[in-house]
Coordinates of C-alpha atoms in Angstrom, one line a residue:
M13 CA 119.5 117.3 77.9
S14 CA 118.2 120.1 80.1
N15 CA 117.7 119.6 83.8
P16 CA 114.8 121.6 85.2
S17 CA 115.6 122.5 88.8
L18 CA 114.1 124.4 91.7
V19 CA 116.5 127.0 93.0
L20 CA 116.7 129.1 96.2
N21 CA 118.5 132.3 95.1
K22 CA 118.3 134.1 98.4
V23 CA 115.9 134.6 101.3
D24 CA 112.3 134.7 100.0
D25 CA 113.4 134.1 96.4
I26 CA 112.8 130.7 94.7
S27 CA 112.8 130.2 91.0
Y28 CA 112.7 127.5 88.3
E29 CA 116.0 127.2 86.3
N30 CA 117.3 125.0 83.6
Y31 CA 120.8 123.5 84.0
E32 CA 122.8 121.1 82.0
S33 CA 122.0 117.5 82.9
P34 CA 124.7 115.6 85.0
K35 CA 126.9 113.2 83.1
I36 CA 128.6 110.0 84.3
D37 CA 132.3 110.7 84.9
A38 CA 133.2 107.7 87.1
S39 CA 132.3 104.0 86.7
N40 CA 130.5 103.8 90.1
E41 CA 128.1 106.7 89.3
V42 CA 124.4 106.5 88.6
I43 CA 121.9 108.9 87.1
V44 CA 118.5 109.0 88.7
E45 CA 115.4 110.6 87.3
V46 CA 113.8 112.1 90.4
K47 CA 110.1 111.4 90.9
K48 CA 109.2 112.4 94.4
T49 CA 110.8 114.8 96.9
G50 CA 109.7 115.8 100.4
I51 CA 110.1 119.2 101.9
C52 CA 112.3 119.3 105.1
G53 CA 112.3 121.9 107.8
S54 CA 115.8 122.8 107.0
D55 CA 114.7 123.8 103.4
I56 CA 112.2 126.1 105.0
H57 CA 114.8 127.6 107.3
Y58 CA 117.1 128.4 104.4
Y59 CA 114.1 129.9 102.5
A60 CA 113.2 132.1 105.5
H61 CA 116.5 132.9 107.0
G62 CA 119.3 131.9 104.6
K63 CA 121.3 130.0 107.1
I64 CA 121.4 127.2 109.7
G65 CA 124.3 127.6 112.1
E66 CA 127.5 127.7 110.2
F67 CA 125.8 126.8 106.9
V68 CA 125.1 130.2 105.2
L69 CA 123.5 130.7 101.8
T70 CA 125.8 133.0 99.8
K71 CA 124.9 131.9 96.2
P72 CA 122.0 130.1 94.5
M73 CA 121.3 126.5 95.5
V74 CA 119.1 123.8 94.1
L75 CA 116.7 122.7 96.8
G76 CA 115.8 119.2 98.0
H77 CA 117.4 116.3 99.8
E78 CA 114.5 113.9 100.5
S79 CA 114.0 112.1 97.2
A80 CA 113.3 108.9 95.4
G81 CA 113.4 108.2 91.7
V82 CA 114.1 105.7 88.9
V83 CA 117.6 104.8 87.6
V84 CA 118.1 105.9 84.0
Q85 CA 121.8 105.3 83.5
V86 CA 124.6 103.4 85.3
G87 CA 128.4 103.5 85.2
D88 CA 130.4 100.5 83.9
S89 CA 131.2 99.1 87.3
V90 CA 127.7 99.4 88.8
K91 CA 126.4 95.9 89.7
S92 CA 123.7 96.4 92.4
L93 CA 121.4 98.6 90.3
K94 CA 120.1 98.6 86.8
V95 CA 118.1 101.0 84.6
G96 CA 114.4 101.0 85.7
D97 CA 115.1 100.3 89.4
K98 CA 113.3 102.4 92.0
V99 CA 115.7 103.9 94.5
A100 CA 115.9 106.1 97.6
I101 CA 118.7 108.7 97.4
E102 CA 121.0 109.1 100.4
P103 CA 121.9 112.8 99.9
G104 CA 125.3 113.1 101.6
I105 CA 128.5 111.7 100.2
P106 CA 131.6 112.0 102.4
S107 CA 135.3 112.1 101.4
R108 CA 136.5 108.6 101.1
Y109 CA 139.8 109.7 102.6
S110 CA 138.7 111.4 105.8
D111 CA 139.3 110.0 109.3
A112 CA 135.6 110.2 110.0
Y113 CA 134.8 108.0 107.0
K114 CA 137.6 105.5 107.7
S115 CA 136.6 105.2 111.4
G116 CA 133.0 104.4 110.5
H117 CA 131.5 107.8 111.3
Y118 CA 131.1 109.2 107.8
N119 CA 128.2 111.5 108.8
L120 CA 130.8 113.5 110.7
C121 CA 133.1 113.9 107.7
P122 CA 134.2 117.6 107.5
H123 CA 134.3 117.3 103.7
M124 CA 130.7 116.0 103.4
C125 CA 129.0 116.9 100.2
F126 CA 125.4 117.1 101.3
A127 CA 122.5 117.9 98.9
A128 CA 121.0 121.4 99.3
T129 CA 123.4 122.4 102.0
P130 CA 125.2 125.7 101.4
N131 CA 128.9 125.7 100.7
S132 CA 130.2 129.1 101.8
K133 CA 133.7 128.6 100.4
E134 CA 134.5 131.2 97.9
G135 CA 134.8 129.9 94.3
E136 CA 133.2 126.5 95.1
P137 CA 129.6 125.7 94.1
N138 CA 126.9 124.5 96.4
P139 CA 126.2 120.8 96.4
P140 CA 123.3 120.2 94.0
G141 CA 119.9 119.5 95.6
T142 CA 117.6 116.7 94.5
L143 CA 114.7 118.9 93.3
C144 CA 115.6 118.5 89.7
K145 CA 114.8 116.1 86.8
Y146 CA 118.2 114.3 86.8
Y147 CA 120.4 113.7 89.8
K148 CA 123.8 112.0 89.9
S149 CA 124.9 109.9 92.8
Q150 CA 127.2 107.0 93.6
E151 CA 126.1 103.4 93.6
D152 CA 126.5 102.8 97.3
F153 CA 124.5 105.9 98.3
L154 CA 121.4 104.6 96.4
F155 CA 119.1 102.1 97.9
K156 CA 116.8 99.9 95.8
L157 CA 113.1 100.0 96.9
P158 CA 111.0 96.8 97.2
D159 CA 108.2 96.5 94.7
H160 CA 105.5 97.2 97.4
V161 CA 107.2 100.4 98.6
S162 CA 106.1 103.4 96.6
L163 CA 108.3 106.2 95.4
E164 CA 106.4 108.5 97.8
L165 CA 107.5 106.3 100.7
G166 CA 110.9 106.2 99.1
A167 CA 111.1 110.0 99.5
M168 CA 110.4 109.5 103.2
V169 CA 113.3 107.2 103.8
E170 CA 115.6 110.2 104.5
P171 CA 113.7 111.6 107.5
L172 CA 112.9 108.1 108.6
T173 CA 116.6 107.4 108.7
V174 CA 117.1 110.2 111.2
G175 CA 115.0 108.3 113.6
V176 CA 116.8 105.0 112.8
H177 CA 120.1 106.6 113.6
A178 CA 118.8 107.9 116.9
A179 CA 117.4 104.6 117.9
R180 CA 120.6 102.8 117.0
L181 CA 122.7 105.3 119.0
A182 CA 120.4 104.6 122.0
N183 CA 120.9 100.8 121.5
L184 CA 117.1 100.6 121.8
K185 CA 116.1 97.1 122.8
F186 CA 113.0 95.0 122.4
G187 CA 110.6 95.6 125.4
E188 CA 112.0 98.9 126.5
H189 CA 109.9 102.0 127.3
V190 CA 110.5 105.1 125.2
V191 CA 109.4 108.7 125.3
V192 CA 109.6 110.9 122.2
F193 CA 109.4 114.7 122.6
G194 CA 107.9 116.4 119.6
A195 CA 105.3 115.2 117.1
G196 CA 106.5 117.0 114.0
P197 CA 107.6 114.8 111.0
V198 CA 110.9 113.7 112.5
G199 CA 109.3 113.1 115.9
L200 CA 106.5 111.0 114.4
L201 CA 109.0 109.0 112.3
T202 CA 111.3 108.5 115.3
A203 CA 108.4 107.2 117.3
A204 CA 107.5 104.9 114.5
V205 CA 111.0 103.5 114.4
A206 CA 110.8 102.8 118.1
R207 CA 107.6 100.8 117.6
K208 CA 109.3 98.9 114.8
F209 CA 112.3 98.2 117.0
G210 CA 110.0 96.5 119.4
A211 CA 109.5 99.1 122.2
A212 CA 107.0 98.0 124.8
S213 CA 105.6 101.5 124.8
V214 CA 106.2 104.7 123.0
T215 CA 104.9 107.9 124.6
V216 CA 104.8 110.9 122.4
V217 CA 104.8 114.4 124.0
D218 CA 103.7 117.6 122.3
I219 CA 101.6 120.7 122.9
F220 CA 99.1 120.2 120.0
D221 CA 96.3 117.6 120.4
N222 CA 95.9 117.2 116.7
K223 CA 99.6 116.1 116.3
L224 CA 99.3 113.7 119.3
Q225 CA 96.2 112.3 117.7
M226 CA 98.0 111.6 114.5
A227 CA 100.8 109.9 116.5
K228 CA 98.2 107.4 117.7
D229 CA 96.3 107.2 114.4
I230 CA 99.3 106.2 112.4
G231 CA 100.4 103.7 115.0
A232 CA 103.6 105.5 116.1
A233 CA 102.5 106.1 119.7
T234 CA 101.0 103.8 122.3
H235 CA 100.6 106.7 124.6
T236 CA 100.5 110.5 124.3
F237 CA 100.8 113.5 126.6
N238 CA 100.0 117.1 126.1
S239 CA 102.6 119.0 128.1
K240 CA 100.3 122.0 128.5
S241 CA 97.8 119.9 130.5
S242 CA 97.7 120.0 134.3
K243 CA 98.1 116.2 134.5
P244 CA 101.5 115.1 136.0
F245 CA 103.8 113.7 133.3
H246 CA 104.4 110.4 135.2
E247 CA 100.7 109.6 135.1
A248 CA 100.8 109.6 131.3
L249 CA 103.4 106.8 131.2
P250 CA 102.2 103.2 130.9
S251 CA 101.7 101.6 134.3
G252 CA 104.0 104.2 135.8
H253 CA 107.0 103.0 133.9
Q254 CA 109.9 105.4 133.8
P255 CA 111.4 105.5 130.3
D256 CA 114.5 103.5 129.4
V257 CA 115.1 105.8 126.5
V258 CA 114.3 109.4 125.6
L259 CA 114.5 110.6 122.0
E260 CA 114.3 114.4 122.1
C261 CA 113.1 115.8 118.7
T262 CA 112.3 119.4 119.6
G263 CA 115.5 121.1 120.8
A264 CA 113.3 123.0 123.3
E265 CA 115.0 123.6 126.7
V266 CA 112.0 122.5 128.7
C267 CA 111.7 119.2 126.8
I268 CA 115.4 118.5 127.3
Q269 CA 115.1 119.1 131.0
Q270 CA 111.9 117.1 131.3
G271 CA 113.5 114.2 129.4
V272 CA 116.4 114.0 131.8
L273 CA 114.1 114.2 134.8
A274 CA 111.8 111.5 133.4
L275 CA 114.5 108.9 132.6
K276 CA 115.0 105.9 134.9
P277 CA 118.5 105.5 136.4
S278 CA 121.0 104.3 133.8
G279 CA 118.7 105.5 131.0
R280 CA 119.8 106.8 127.6
F281 CA 119.0 110.2 126.2
V282 CA 119.4 111.0 122.5
Q283 CA 119.3 114.6 121.3
V284 CA 117.8 114.6 117.8
G285 CA 116.3 118.1 117.5
N286 CA 118.5 121.2 117.2
A287 CA 118.4 123.8 119.9
G288 CA 118.5 127.4 118.9
S289 CA 121.0 128.3 121.6
N290 CA 122.6 126.9 124.7
V291 CA 120.2 125.5 127.3
L292 CA 120.1 125.1 131.1
F293 CA 120.7 121.4 131.7
P294 CA 119.9 119.4 134.9
I295 CA 123.5 118.1 135.3
T296 CA 123.0 116.9 138.9
E297 CA 120.1 114.7 138.0
F298 CA 122.0 113.5 134.9
A299 CA 125.0 112.5 137.0
T300 CA 123.3 110.9 140.0
K301 CA 121.2 108.7 137.7
E302 CA 124.3 107.8 135.7
L303 CA 122.5 108.6 132.4
T304 CA 124.1 108.5 129.0
L305 CA 123.7 111.3 126.6
F306 CA 124.1 110.9 122.8
G307 CA 124.2 113.6 120.2
S308 CA 122.7 112.6 116.9
F309 CA 123.6 114.1 113.5
R310 CA 121.9 112.8 110.3
Y311 CA 122.7 109.1 109.8
G312 CA 125.5 106.7 109.3
Y313 CA 126.5 103.3 107.9
G314 CA 123.6 100.8 107.8
D315 CA 120.9 103.4 108.7
Y316 CA 119.5 103.9 105.2
S317 CA 119.3 100.2 104.5
T318 CA 117.6 99.7 107.9
S319 CA 114.9 102.3 106.9
V320 CA 114.2 100.5 103.7
S321 CA 113.9 97.2 105.6
I322 CA 111.5 98.8 108.0
L323 CA 109.2 99.9 105.1
D324 CA 109.7 96.5 103.4
D325 CA 108.6 94.7 106.5
N326 CA 105.8 97.2 107.3
Y327 CA 104.1 96.7 103.9
K328 CA 105.0 93.2 103.0
D329 CA 101.5 91.9 103.9
G330 CA 99.7 94.8 102.5
K331 CA 98.7 98.3 103.8
E332 CA 95.8 96.9 105.7
N333 CA 98.1 94.8 107.9
A334 CA 100.8 97.4 108.4
L335 CA 101.8 98.3 112.0
I336 CA 102.5 101.9 111.0
D337 CA 100.6 104.0 108.4
F338 CA 103.5 105.9 107.1
E339 CA 101.5 107.2 104.1
A340 CA 99.1 109.1 106.4
L341 CA 102.0 111.4 107.2
I342 CA 101.8 112.7 103.6
T343 CA 99.2 115.5 104.1
H344 CA 100.0 117.5 100.9
R345 CA 101.0 116.6 97.4
F346 CA 102.0 119.1 94.7
K347 CA 102.8 118.9 91.0
W348 CA 106.2 120.2 89.8
D349 CA 104.6 123.4 88.5
D350 CA 103.3 124.2 92.0
A351 CA 106.6 123.5 93.8
I352 CA 107.1 127.1 94.9
K353 CA 103.5 127.0 96.3
A354 CA 104.4 123.9 98.2
Y355 CA 107.3 125.7 99.9
D356 CA 105.0 128.6 100.8
T357 CA 102.4 126.2 102.1
V358 CA 104.8 124.5 104.5
R359 CA 106.4 127.8 105.5
A360 CA 103.0 129.3 106.4
G361 CA 102.5 126.5 108.9
S362 CA 99.1 125.5 107.5
G363 CA 99.0 122.0 109.0
A364 CA 101.3 120.3 106.5
V365 CA 103.0 117.3 108.1
K366 CA 104.9 115.9 105.1
C367 CA 104.6 117.6 101.7
I368 CA 105.7 115.7 98.6
I369 CA 106.5 117.3 95.2
D370 CA 106.4 115.4 91.9
G371 CA 109.6 115.6 89.8
P372 CA 109.6 117.4 86.5
E373 CA 107.9 115.5 83.6

């Protein structure tokens, strides 16, 4: 069978290609027919610049890593899934032999095979992305979706899990006060996670009023603050509460600084967004408050299943009774034949929050 795929050849060059469909080689493998895929900011960065940090595009790469689909074939030892099941795809599989994997930090595995992430090693192919008709994964990196969770929502599990990982790193507790910097897709989903974890308040900070309004409209924020306003930041916080937790999703130096300054003593700070370069950091404030700083990279054990559980709980009583309107984040939908247009739309910054592409028919 042919496997239609969307391929990034080099900067500014995306094309449709047909490859051979993947085949099951091991008893724990599963073939998924991809139905829905979201566009991530990292995809756009590779499209525009050809690299992110040490990951440099040197050969063509199938795009996509935010996907959901339907199981079409399973290996002989697969027990938790069957043909016809809807699944969310966790797109990174570590080495089962690495110290990171064995110590419970598989997201830090130096041998991670992560979908649509360039492999610059000469003679080795790039890990395949998920923007194709058929994608092969391993049983324990596929997560069955409840009946009332759509495939579109399944494609949002990946970015939602970034927020889950950050909240779990912070050991976010019921009744705590949270500030989220950044109202892009990851920031909005991270704020939504904080709400679902039981935060007493979630204040979202950004410089665009329309993004802040969306944070409120979908139920992710209890409070918002436009950092361009002349209003002092502390006045935007509920009843003057200093945050227990800051989840920083921009990577902007000023936001990192403001987050440290805003935190209450013994508070926790999680860096989710990537900074473009080194930043000036208020180390004295950090030390005298006895703050705790966490770096956050992708997601680890239990994070994906937690995200699926969040969506399950959110929609179990119907969309009209959901705490968070996750579906409202999907602002653009494209058919497979318009996938390149979808990438250009997001790259142009034309107001897309989350863009979903249908899989090949």
